[in-house]
Amino acid sequence: MIFNHVTEMIGNTPLLLVPKEVHAISGLTLYAKLEYQNPFWSLKDRFARASLQWSIEELKKNNGKILESSSGNTIKAIAWIANTFGIPCKTITNRINVQEQKDILMLLWVDIEQLPSSWECIDLNQQDNAVDRIEQICEQYTEYLHTDQYRNRSNTQIHYTTTWPEIDRDLPAIDYFFGTLGTSWSSNGTSTFLKEKNKNLHTIGVISTNDDFIPWIRNSTEMDEVWLFDRSIYNDILEINPQDALYACLTLIKQVGMFCGPTTGAVYQWIKSYFSKNPILVWESKTAVFIACDRVEPYISYIKQRMPHIFHKEHKHCILKITHEDQEKHERTLSCKELHKLIEQRNSNLLIIDTRHHKSYKVGHISWAINIELDILTQLTDRWNICDKNKIIVLVCSIGKQTKKLCAFLNMSWFDTYSLEWWLQNRKQEWYDFII
């Protein structure tokens, strides 16, 4: 088979049957759409081609540049295509949190500008988000093309006209579709097309829990940043924690031969959980499809940090050994009112650590708070013995949940530690008196 350009290789990915002896769900026939077999390793290859196909010649003629807000897969595919035409790319994002993704973008000569998440900032109405920043650049410099994955209708249309007709061609009858929620465009396109074929189709979206992250998936708070997310499309939206997603990912790799990433593992785990709570009737048979979004290689450090035993290593950071039961037993929460009182008393033993991104901290933070980003703070857990155990330690994060595991770990190590409740929602003037 001969191709004239790498973009001709995008699409027509296979559907793979997941053996029943693996998923063990009675009455279910389960298929995975292997989007990681696209040439740039992900579902986002389709949008990258669609967003550029009518703009390449104009960009070449005018020495144009491409701007996108993407943490990995979208800008990776766009840059890979653009590089073949000599067109430079830049991404402005708040979501690059896996080192391999950043390394790949640097290998592709992508100019990276990182911003804090909008929900990490003091005033959501004043802090520019990535897309606002891009639009400011485009207004100032006419050579830029903003591919705009969050609002570009071709992000839905390309799945409506290619991905889902491919599924329908190979598998005309589908009862359930499971998809992860990032930009939400792919599952939007899915429902639009497949529900035209089957009005009884069940569409289930999968998001991450707020206390940690799964690459490529948003949590419930972050979904507020997705402009055209439509909750009504989904019959259910379900949360999953990263550890369960990783174990499911390993099952697919080892037992099915799918070299997929943690995102696909998250979907697969929720399929199993969903049907354990909603079993198929004995006399029925159902068919479900899920998307294997991308490959596992860009997430090795993410997996290694959370499951070092696979690589014959010990947990480098003891915090990762904390179980859910340990966390529930030892975590403690401090209310904004209680912290307010401690600050007013000028308690000399008070140590407030703001674990948000340093740019968010600069926009505004609680007085007395020092800034140590959560990833760095976690890496320092083996050095906490140098800290005075008479201190009252208050850990501050974006939504009051991300520091709970660290809080539990420190309390198990005989520190007096609290996680501050979601302080950004407390916008009364008396609280702002302590914001600097």
CSV table of C-alpha atoms in Angstrom, one decimal:
chain,number,residue,atom,x,y,z
A,1,MET,CA,0.0,0.0,0.0
A,2,ILE,CA,1.5,3.3,-1.1
A,3,PHE,CA,0.8,6.8,0.4
A,4,ASN,CA,1.8,10.1,-1.1
A,5,HIS,CA,1.7,12.0,2.2
A,6,VAL,CA,1.6,10.9,5.9
A,7,THR,CA,-1.9,12.5,6.3
A,8,GLU,CA,-3.3,9.9,3.9
A,9,MET,CA,-2.6,7.3,6.6
A,10,ILE,CA,-5.0,9.0,9.1
A,11,GLY,CA,-8.3,7.1,9.7
A,12,ASN,CA,-9.7,3.7,8.9
A,13,THR,CA,-8.5,2.4,12.2
A,14,PRO,CA,-9.5,-1.1,13.2
A,15,LEU,CA,-12.1,-2.3,15.6
A,16,LEU,CA,-10.7,-5.0,18.0
A,17,LEU,CA,-12.8,-7.5,19.9
A,18,VAL,CA,-12.0,-7.6,23.6
A,19,PRO,CA,-12.3,-11.3,24.5
A,20,LYS,CA,-15.2,-12.2,26.9
A,21,GLU,CA,-12.8,-14.2,29.0
A,22,VAL,CA,-11.0,-10.9,29.7
A,23,HIS,CA,-13.8,-8.5,30.4
A,24,ALA,CA,-16.1,-11.2,32.0
A,25,ILE,CA,-19.3,-9.1,31.4
A,26,SER,CA,-22.2,-11.5,30.8
A,27,GLY,CA,-24.2,-10.7,27.7
A,28,LEU,CA,-21.8,-8.0,26.4
A,29,THR,CA,-19.8,-8.0,23.1
A,30,LEU,CA,-17.1,-5.3,23.5
A,31,TYR,CA,-15.0,-3.6,20.8
A,32,ALA,CA,-12.2,-1.1,21.0
A,33,LYS,CA,-11.7,1.4,18.2
A,34,LEU,CA,-7.8,1.5,18.0
A,35,GLU,CA,-7.3,5.2,17.3
A,36,TYR,CA,-3.7,4.9,18.6
A,37,GLN,CA,-2.9,3.3,15.2
A,38,ASN,CA,-3.2,6.6,13.5
A,39,PRO,CA,0.3,7.8,12.4
A,40,PHE,CA,0.7,10.3,15.2
A,41,TRP,CA,-0.6,7.9,17.8
A,42,SER,CA,-4.0,9.3,18.8
A,43,LEU,CA,-7.5,10.2,18.0
A,44,LYS,CA,-6.5,13.8,17.6
A,45,ASP,CA,-4.8,13.1,14.3
A,46,ARG,CA,-8.2,13.4,12.6
A,47,PHE,CA,-8.8,16.9,13.9
A,48,ALA,CA,-5.2,18.0,13.0
A,49,ARG,CA,-5.7,17.0,9.4
A,50,ALA,CA,-9.2,18.6,9.2
A,51,SER,CA,-8.0,21.9,10.8
A,52,LEU,CA,-5.1,22.3,8.4
A,53,GLN,CA,-6.3,20.9,5.1
A,54,TRP,CA,-7.6,24.2,3.6
A,55,SER,CA,-5.0,26.4,5.2
A,56,ILE,CA,-1.6,24.9,4.4
A,57,GLU,CA,-1.0,26.8,1.1
A,58,GLU,CA,-2.0,30.1,2.6
A,59,LEU,CA,0.2,29.6,5.6
A,60,LYS,CA,3.2,28.7,3.3
A,61,LYS,CA,2.5,31.7,1.1
A,62,ASN,CA,2.4,34.2,4.0
A,63,ASN,CA,5.1,32.6,6.2
A,64,GLY,CA,2.3,31.8,8.7
A,65,LYS,CA,2.4,30.2,12.1
A,66,ILE,CA,0.0,27.9,13.9
A,67,LEU,CA,-1.4,28.6,17.4
A,68,GLU,CA,-3.3,26.0,19.5
A,69,SER,CA,-4.1,25.4,23.1
A,70,SER,CA,-3.1,21.8,23.6
A,71,SER,CA,-1.3,19.8,26.2
A,72,GLY,CA,-0.1,17.1,23.9
A,73,ASN,CA,-2.0,15.0,21.4
A,74,THR,CA,-3.6,17.8,19.4
A,75,ILE,CA,-0.6,20.0,19.0
A,76,LYS,CA,1.7,17.0,18.5
A,77,ALA,CA,-0.3,15.9,15.5
A,78,ILE,CA,-0.7,19.5,14.1
A,79,ALA,CA,3.1,20.1,14.5
A,80,TRP,CA,3.9,16.7,12.9
A,81,ILE,CA,1.9,17.7,9.8
A,82,ALA,CA,3.0,21.3,9.8
A,83,ASN,CA,6.6,20.4,10.0
A,84,THR,CA,6.3,18.5,6.7
A,85,PHE,CA,5.4,21.9,5.1
A,86,GLY,CA,7.9,24.0,7.0
A,87,ILE,CA,5.3,25.7,9.1
A,88,PRO,CA,6.1,26.6,12.8
A,89,CYS,CA,3.8,25.9,15.7
A,90,LYS,CA,3.1,27.3,19.2
A,91,THR,CA,1.0,26.0,22.0
A,92,ILE,CA,-0.3,27.9,25.0
A,93,THR,CA,-1.7,25.6,27.6
A,94,ASN,CA,-2.3,24.9,31.3
A,95,ARG,CA,-2.4,21.1,31.1
A,96,ILE,CA,1.1,19.7,30.2
A,97,ASN,CA,1.7,17.6,33.3
A,98,VAL,CA,3.6,14.5,31.8
A,99,GLN,CA,7.2,15.1,30.9
A,100,GLU,CA,7.3,12.8,27.9
A,101,GLN,CA,4.5,14.8,26.2
A,102,LYS,CA,6.6,18.0,26.7
A,103,ASP,CA,9.7,16.3,25.4
A,104,ILE,CA,7.9,15.1,22.3
A,105,LEU,CA,6.7,18.6,21.6
A,106,MET,CA,10.2,20.0,22.0
A,107,LEU,CA,11.5,17.3,19.6
A,108,LEU,CA,8.9,18.6,17.1
A,109,TRP,CA,10.2,22.2,17.6
A,110,VAL,CA,6.9,23.4,19.2
A,111,ASP,CA,7.1,26.7,21.0
A,112,ILE,CA,5.5,26.0,24.4
A,113,GLU,CA,4.0,28.7,26.7
A,114,GLN,CA,2.5,27.3,29.9
A,115,LEU,CA,-0.2,29.0,32.0
A,116,PRO,CA,-1.8,28.1,35.3
A,117,SER,CA,-5.3,26.6,35.2
A,118,SER,CA,-8.0,29.3,35.2
A,119,TRP,CA,-9.7,27.6,38.2
A,120,GLU,CA,-6.4,28.0,40.2
A,121,CYS,CA,-6.7,31.8,40.1
A,122,ILE,CA,-8.2,34.3,42.6
A,123,ASP,CA,-10.6,35.9,40.2
A,124,LEU,CA,-11.8,33.8,37.3
A,125,ASN,CA,-13.2,36.8,35.5
A,126,GLN,CA,-9.8,38.6,35.5
A,127,GLN,CA,-7.3,35.8,34.8
A,128,ASP,CA,-6.7,35.2,31.1
A,129,ASN,CA,-7.1,31.6,30.0
A,130,ALA,CA,-5.1,30.0,27.2
A,131,VAL,CA,-7.6,30.7,24.4
A,132,ASP,CA,-8.0,34.3,25.5
A,133,ARG,CA,-4.2,34.7,25.3
A,134,ILE,CA,-4.1,33.1,21.8
A,135,GLU,CA,-6.9,35.5,20.6
A,136,GLN,CA,-4.9,38.4,21.8
A,137,ILE,CA,-1.8,37.2,19.9
A,138,CYS,CA,-3.9,36.6,16.7
A,139,GLU,CA,-5.3,40.2,16.9
A,140,GLN,CA,-1.9,41.6,17.2
A,141,TYR,CA,-0.1,39.4,14.7
A,142,THR,CA,-1.9,38.5,11.5
A,143,GLU,CA,0.4,35.7,10.5
A,144,TYR,CA,-1.0,33.3,13.1
A,145,LEU,CA,-3.7,30.7,12.5
A,146,HIS,CA,-5.6,29.6,15.6
A,147,THR,CA,-6.8,26.0,14.9
A,148,ASP,CA,-8.9,26.3,18.1
A,149,GLN,CA,-9.7,22.7,19.0
A,150,TYR,CA,-12.2,23.8,21.7
A,151,ARG,CA,-14.5,25.8,19.4
A,152,ASN,CA,-13.7,24.6,15.9
A,153,ARG,CA,-16.7,22.8,14.6
A,154,SER,CA,-14.5,20.6,12.4
A,155,ASN,CA,-13.5,18.8,15.7
A,156,THR,CA,-17.0,17.3,15.8
A,157,GLN,CA,-17.6,17.2,12.1
A,158,ILE,CA,-14.5,15.1,11.3
A,159,HIS,CA,-15.7,12.4,13.7
A,160,TYR,CA,-19.2,12.7,12.3
A,161,THR,CA,-18.0,12.2,8.8
A,162,THR,CA,-15.1,9.7,9.3
A,163,THR,CA,-14.7,8.0,12.7
A,164,TRP,CA,-18.3,7.1,13.3
A,165,PRO,CA,-19.2,6.0,9.8
A,166,GLU,CA,-16.2,3.7,10.0
A,167,ILE,CA,-17.6,2.2,13.2
A,168,ASP,CA,-21.1,2.0,11.6
A,169,ARG,CA,-19.7,0.3,8.5
A,170,ASP,CA,-18.0,-2.4,10.5
A,171,LEU,CA,-20.5,-2.7,13.3
A,172,PRO,CA,-24.0,-1.5,12.4
A,173,ALA,CA,-25.7,-2.3,15.7
A,174,ILE,CA,-24.3,-0.6,18.9
A,175,ASP,CA,-26.1,-0.3,22.2
A,176,TYR,CA,-23.5,1.6,24.3
A,177,PHE,CA,-20.7,4.0,23.6
A,178,PHE,CA,-18.1,4.9,26.3
A,179,GLY,CA,-15.8,7.9,25.8
A,180,THR,CA,-13.5,10.1,27.8
A,181,LEU,CA,-14.1,13.8,28.2
A,182,GLY,CA,-11.3,16.1,27.2
A,183,THR,CA,-12.5,18.6,24.7
A,184,SER,CA,-15.6,16.3,24.5
A,185,TRP,CA,-15.8,16.8,20.7
A,186,SER,CA,-15.2,13.2,19.8
A,187,SER,CA,-18.0,11.9,22.0
A,188,ASN,CA,-20.2,14.7,20.8
A,189,GLY,CA,-19.7,13.6,17.2
A,190,THR,CA,-20.2,10.0,18.2
A,191,SER,CA,-23.6,10.7,19.8
A,192,THR,CA,-24.8,12.9,16.9
A,193,PHE,CA,-24.0,10.2,14.3
A,194,LEU,CA,-24.8,7.0,16.2
A,195,LYS,CA,-28.0,8.3,17.8
A,196,GLU,CA,-29.3,9.1,14.3
A,197,LYS,CA,-28.9,5.3,13.7
A,198,ASN,CA,-30.1,4.2,17.1
A,199,LYS,CA,-32.1,6.6,19.3
A,200,ASN,CA,-31.7,4.2,22.2
A,201,LEU,CA,-27.9,4.4,22.2
A,202,HIS,CA,-26.5,4.9,25.7
A,203,THR,CA,-23.5,7.4,25.8
A,204,ILE,CA,-21.4,7.4,28.9
A,205,GLY,CA,-18.7,9.9,29.5
A,206,VAL,CA,-15.7,9.3,31.8
A,207,ILE,CA,-13.8,11.9,33.8
A,208,SER,CA,-11.1,11.9,36.4
A,209,THR,CA,-11.5,12.3,40.2
A,210,ASN,CA,-10.4,15.8,41.4
A,211,ASP,CA,-7.7,14.5,43.8
A,212,ASP,CA,-5.3,13.5,41.0
A,213,PHE,CA,-5.2,13.5,37.2
A,214,ILE,CA,-5.3,11.1,34.4
A,215,PRO,CA,-3.6,12.4,31.2
A,216,TRP,CA,-6.0,13.5,28.5
A,217,ILE,CA,-9.1,13.4,30.8
A,218,ARG,CA,-10.6,16.4,32.6
A,219,ASN,CA,-12.1,16.3,36.1
A,220,SER,CA,-15.5,17.8,37.0
A,221,THR,CA,-14.0,21.2,37.8
A,222,GLU,CA,-12.1,21.4,34.6
A,223,MET,CA,-15.1,20.5,32.5
A,224,ASP,CA,-16.3,24.1,33.2
A,225,GLU,CA,-13.5,25.3,31.0
A,226,VAL,CA,-14.8,23.4,28.0
A,227,TRP,CA,-16.9,25.9,26.1
A,228,LEU,CA,-19.2,23.7,24.1
A,229,PHE,CA,-19.5,20.8,26.6
A,230,ASP,CA,-23.1,19.6,26.5
A,231,ARG,CA,-24.1,17.5,29.5
A,232,SER,CA,-27.4,16.5,27.9
A,233,ILE,CA,-25.6,14.3,25.3
A,234,TYR,CA,-24.6,11.8,28.0
A,235,ASN,CA,-26.8,9.3,29.8
A,236,ASP,CA,-24.2,9.2,32.6
A,237,ILE,CA,-20.9,10.9,33.4
A,238,LEU,CA,-18.7,8.8,35.7
A,239,GLU,CA,-15.5,9.5,37.7
A,240,ILE,CA,-12.6,7.2,38.0
A,241,ASN,CA,-9.4,7.3,40.0
A,242,PRO,CA,-5.9,7.0,38.3
A,243,GLN,CA,-4.9,3.8,40.1
A,244,ASP,CA,-7.9,1.9,38.8
A,245,ALA,CA,-7.3,3.3,35.3
A,246,LEU,CA,-3.7,2.1,35.4
A,247,TYR,CA,-4.6,-1.4,36.4
A,248,ALA,CA,-7.2,-1.6,33.6
A,249,CYS,CA,-4.6,-0.2,31.2
A,250,LEU,CA,-2.2,-3.0,32.1
A,251,THR,CA,-4.9,-5.6,31.6
A,252,LEU,CA,-5.5,-4.3,28.1
A,253,ILE,CA,-1.8,-4.3,27.3
A,254,LYS,CA,-1.1,-7.8,28.7
A,255,GLN,CA,-4.2,-9.7,27.9
A,256,VAL,CA,-5.6,-8.1,24.8
A,257,GLY,CA,-2.4,-6.8,23.1
A,258,MET,CA,-3.6,-3.2,23.1
A,259,PHE,CA,-0.6,-0.8,23.5
A,260,CYS,CA,-2.8,1.9,24.9
A,261,GLY,CA,-2.4,4.6,27.5
A,262,PRO,CA,-4.0,5.4,30.9
A,263,THR,CA,-7.0,7.2,29.3
A,264,THR,CA,-8.1,4.0,27.5
A,265,GLY,CA,-7.6,2.1,30.8
A,266,ALA,CA,-9.9,4.6,32.5
A,267,VAL,CA,-12.7,3.9,30.0
A,268,TYR,CA,-12.3,0.1,30.1
A,269,GLN,CA,-12.4,0.1,33.9
A,270,TRP,CA,-15.6,2.1,33.9
A,271,ILE,CA,-17.2,-0.3,31.4
A,272,LYS,CA,-16.6,-3.1,33.9
A,273,SER,CA,-17.9,-1.0,36.8
A,274,TYR,CA,-20.9,0.2,34.9
A,275,PHE,CA,-22.1,-3.2,34.0
A,276,SER,CA,-21.4,-4.6,37.4
A,277,LYS,CA,-23.9,-2.0,38.7
A,278,ASN,CA,-26.2,-2.3,35.6
A,279,PRO,CA,-26.1,-6.0,34.6
A,280,ILE,CA,-27.4,-7.1,31.3
A,281,LEU,CA,-30.5,-9.2,31.6
A,282,VAL,CA,-29.9,-13.0,31.1
A,283,TRP,CA,-32.0,-13.2,27.9
A,284,GLU,CA,-30.4,-10.0,26.3
A,285,SER,CA,-27.1,-9.4,24.4
A,286,LYS,CA,-25.6,-6.0,24.0
A,287,THR,CA,-22.8,-4.4,22.0
A,288,ALA,CA,-20.5,-1.7,23.3
A,289,VAL,CA,-17.7,0.3,21.7
A,290,PHE,CA,-15.0,2.4,23.3
A,291,ILE,CA,-12.2,4.5,21.9
A,292,ALA,CA,-8.5,3.5,22.5
A,293,CYS,CA,-7.4,7.1,22.4
A,294,ASP,CA,-3.6,7.0,22.3
A,295,ARG,CA,-0.5,4.9,22.9
A,296,VAL,CA,1.2,4.2,26.2
A,297,GLU,CA,4.8,5.4,25.5
A,298,PRO,CA,4.2,9.1,26.3
A,299,TYR,CA,3.0,8.2,29.8
A,300,ILE,CA,5.8,5.9,31.1
A,301,SER,CA,7.0,8.3,33.8
A,302,TYR,CA,3.4,8.8,34.9
A,303,ILE,CA,3.0,5.0,35.2
A,304,LYS,CA,6.4,4.5,36.8
A,305,GLN,CA,5.7,7.1,39.5
A,306,ARG,CA,2.4,5.4,40.5
A,307,MET,CA,3.4,1.7,39.9
A,308,PRO,CA,7.2,1.5,40.3
A,309,HIS,CA,7.0,-2.2,41.1
A,310,ILE,CA,6.3,-3.0,37.5
A,311,PHE,CA,9.8,-1.6,36.7
A,312,HIS,CA,11.3,-3.4,39.7
A,313,LYS,CA,11.7,-0.2,41.7
A,314,GLU,CA,10.6,0.9,45.1
A,315,HIS,CA,8.2,3.8,45.7
A,316,LYS,CA,10.6,6.8,45.7
A,317,HIS,CA,8.0,8.9,47.5
A,318,CYS,CA,6.2,7.3,50.4
A,319,ILE,CA,3.1,9.4,49.8
A,320,LEU,CA,2.3,7.1,46.8
A,321,LYS,CA,2.0,4.2,49.3
A,322,ILE,CA,-0.9,5.9,51.0
A,323,THR,CA,-4.1,3.8,50.6
A,324,HIS,CA,-7.6,5.2,50.3
A,325,GLU,CA,-8.3,3.9,53.8
A,326,ASP,CA,-5.2,5.6,55.2
A,327,GLN,CA,-6.2,8.8,53.5
A,328,GLU,CA,-9.8,8.8,54.9
A,329,LYS,CA,-8.5,8.0,58.4
A,330,HIS,CA,-5.7,10.6,58.6
A,331,GLU,CA,-6.7,13.5,56.4
A,332,ARG,CA,-8.0,16.6,58.1
A,333,THR,CA,-9.6,19.7,56.6
A,334,LEU,CA,-9.4,23.3,57.8
A,335,SER,CA,-12.2,25.7,57.0
A,336,CYS,CA,-11.5,29.1,55.6
A,337,LYS,CA,-13.1,30.6,58.7
A,338,GLU,CA,-10.7,28.6,60.9
A,339,LEU,CA,-7.7,29.7,58.9
A,340,HIS,CA,-8.9,33.2,58.9
A,341,LYS,CA,-8.9,33.1,62.7
A,342,LEU,CA,-5.3,31.7,62.9
A,343,ILE,CA,-4.0,34.4,60.6
A,344,GLU,CA,-5.8,37.1,62.7
A,345,GLN,CA,-4.1,35.6,65.8
A,346,ARG,CA,-0.7,35.8,64.1
A,347,ASN,CA,0.1,32.3,65.3
A,348,SER,CA,3.9,31.9,64.9
A,349,ASN,CA,3.6,28.2,64.5
A,350,LEU,CA,1.4,28.6,61.4
A,351,LEU,CA,3.0,27.3,58.1
A,352,ILE,CA,0.8,27.8,55.0
A,353,ILE,CA,2.0,26.1,51.8
A,354,ASP,CA,0.3,27.1,48.6
A,355,THR,CA,0.8,24.1,46.2
A,356,ARG,CA,-0.6,25.7,43.1
A,357,HIS,CA,1.3,26.7,40.0
A,358,HIS,CA,3.7,29.5,40.6
A,359,LYS,CA,1.9,31.8,38.2
A,360,SER,CA,-1.3,31.3,40.0
A,361,TYR,CA,0.4,32.1,43.3
A,362,LYS,CA,1.8,35.4,41.8
A,363,VAL,CA,-1.7,36.4,40.7
A,364,GLY,CA,-2.9,36.2,44.3
A,365,HIS,CA,-2.4,34.1,47.4
A,366,ILE,CA,-3.2,34.0,51.1
A,367,SER,CA,-1.0,36.1,53.2
A,368,TRP,CA,1.8,34.2,55.0
A,369,ALA,CA,1.6,31.5,52.4
A,370,ILE,CA,4.8,30.2,50.8
A,371,ASN,CA,4.7,28.6,47.3
A,372,ILE,CA,5.9,25.0,46.7
A,373,GLU,CA,4.2,23.4,43.8
A,374,LEU,CA,2.5,20.1,44.6
A,375,ASP,CA,4.7,17.9,42.4
A,376,ILE,CA,7.8,19.4,44.0
A,377,LEU,CA,6.4,19.1,47.5
A,378,THR,CA,5.6,15.4,46.9
A,379,GLN,CA,9.1,14.8,45.8
A,380,LEU,CA,10.4,16.3,49.1
A,381,THR,CA,8.4,14.0,51.4
A,382,ASP,CA,11.4,12.0,52.4
A,383,ARG,CA,13.0,15.2,53.7
A,384,TRP,CA,10.1,16.4,55.9
A,385,ASN,CA,12.0,15.3,59.0
A,386,ILE,CA,13.8,18.6,58.9
A,387,CYS,CA,10.5,20.5,59.5
A,388,ASP,CA,9.5,21.5,63.0
A,389,LYS,CA,6.7,19.2,64.2
A,390,ASN,CA,5.3,21.9,66.4
A,391,LYS,CA,4.2,23.8,63.2
A,392,ILE,CA,0.6,23.8,62.2
A,393,ILE,CA,0.8,23.0,58.5
A,394,VAL,CA,-2.0,24.1,56.2
A,395,LEU,CA,-1.8,22.9,52.6
A,396,VAL,CA,-3.5,25.0,50.0
A,397,CYS,CA,-4.5,23.7,46.5
A,398,SER,CA,-7.0,24.7,43.8
A,399,ILE,CA,-10.1,22.8,44.9
A,400,GLY,CA,-9.4,21.6,48.4
A,401,LYS,CA,-8.9,17.9,47.3
A,402,GLN,CA,-5.5,17.6,45.6
A,403,THR,CA,-3.5,17.9,48.9
A,404,LYS,CA,-5.5,15.4,50.9
A,405,LYS,CA,-3.2,12.4,50.3
A,406,LEU,CA,-0.1,14.5,51.3
A,407,CYS,CA,-2.0,15.7,54.3
A,408,ALA,CA,-2.7,12.2,55.4
A,409,PHE,CA,0.9,11.2,54.9
A,410,LEU,CA,2.2,14.0,57.0
A,411,ASN,CA,-0.3,13.3,59.8
A,412,MET,CA,0.8,9.6,59.7
A,413,SER,CA,4.4,11.0,60.2
A,414,TRP,CA,3.3,12.9,63.3
A,415,PHE,CA,2.9,16.3,61.8
A,416,ASP,CA,-0.1,18.6,62.6
A,417,THR,CA,-1.4,19.0,59.0
A,418,TYR,CA,-4.6,20.2,57.4
A,419,SER,CA,-5.9,20.6,53.9
A,420,LEU,CA,-7.7,23.9,53.3
A,421,GLU,CA,-11.2,23.7,52.0
A,422,TRP,CA,-11.9,25.1,48.5
A,423,TRP,CA,-10.9,28.6,49.4
A,424,LEU,CA,-11.3,30.1,45.9
A,425,GLN,CA,-15.1,29.9,46.2
A,426,ASN,CA,-15.0,32.0,49.3
A,427,ARG,CA,-15.0,35.5,47.8
A,428,LYS,CA,-16.3,37.6,50.6
A,429,GLN,CA,-14.5,40.9,51.2
A,430,GLU,CA,-13.2,39.9,54.7
A,431,TRP,CA,-11.4,36.9,53.1
A,432,TYR,CA,-9.9,39.1,50.4
A,433,ASP,CA,-8.3,41.2,53.2
A,434,PHE,CA,-5.9,38.3,53.5
A,435,ILE,CA,-5.1,38.0,49.8
A,436,ILE,CA,-1.9,39.6,48.6
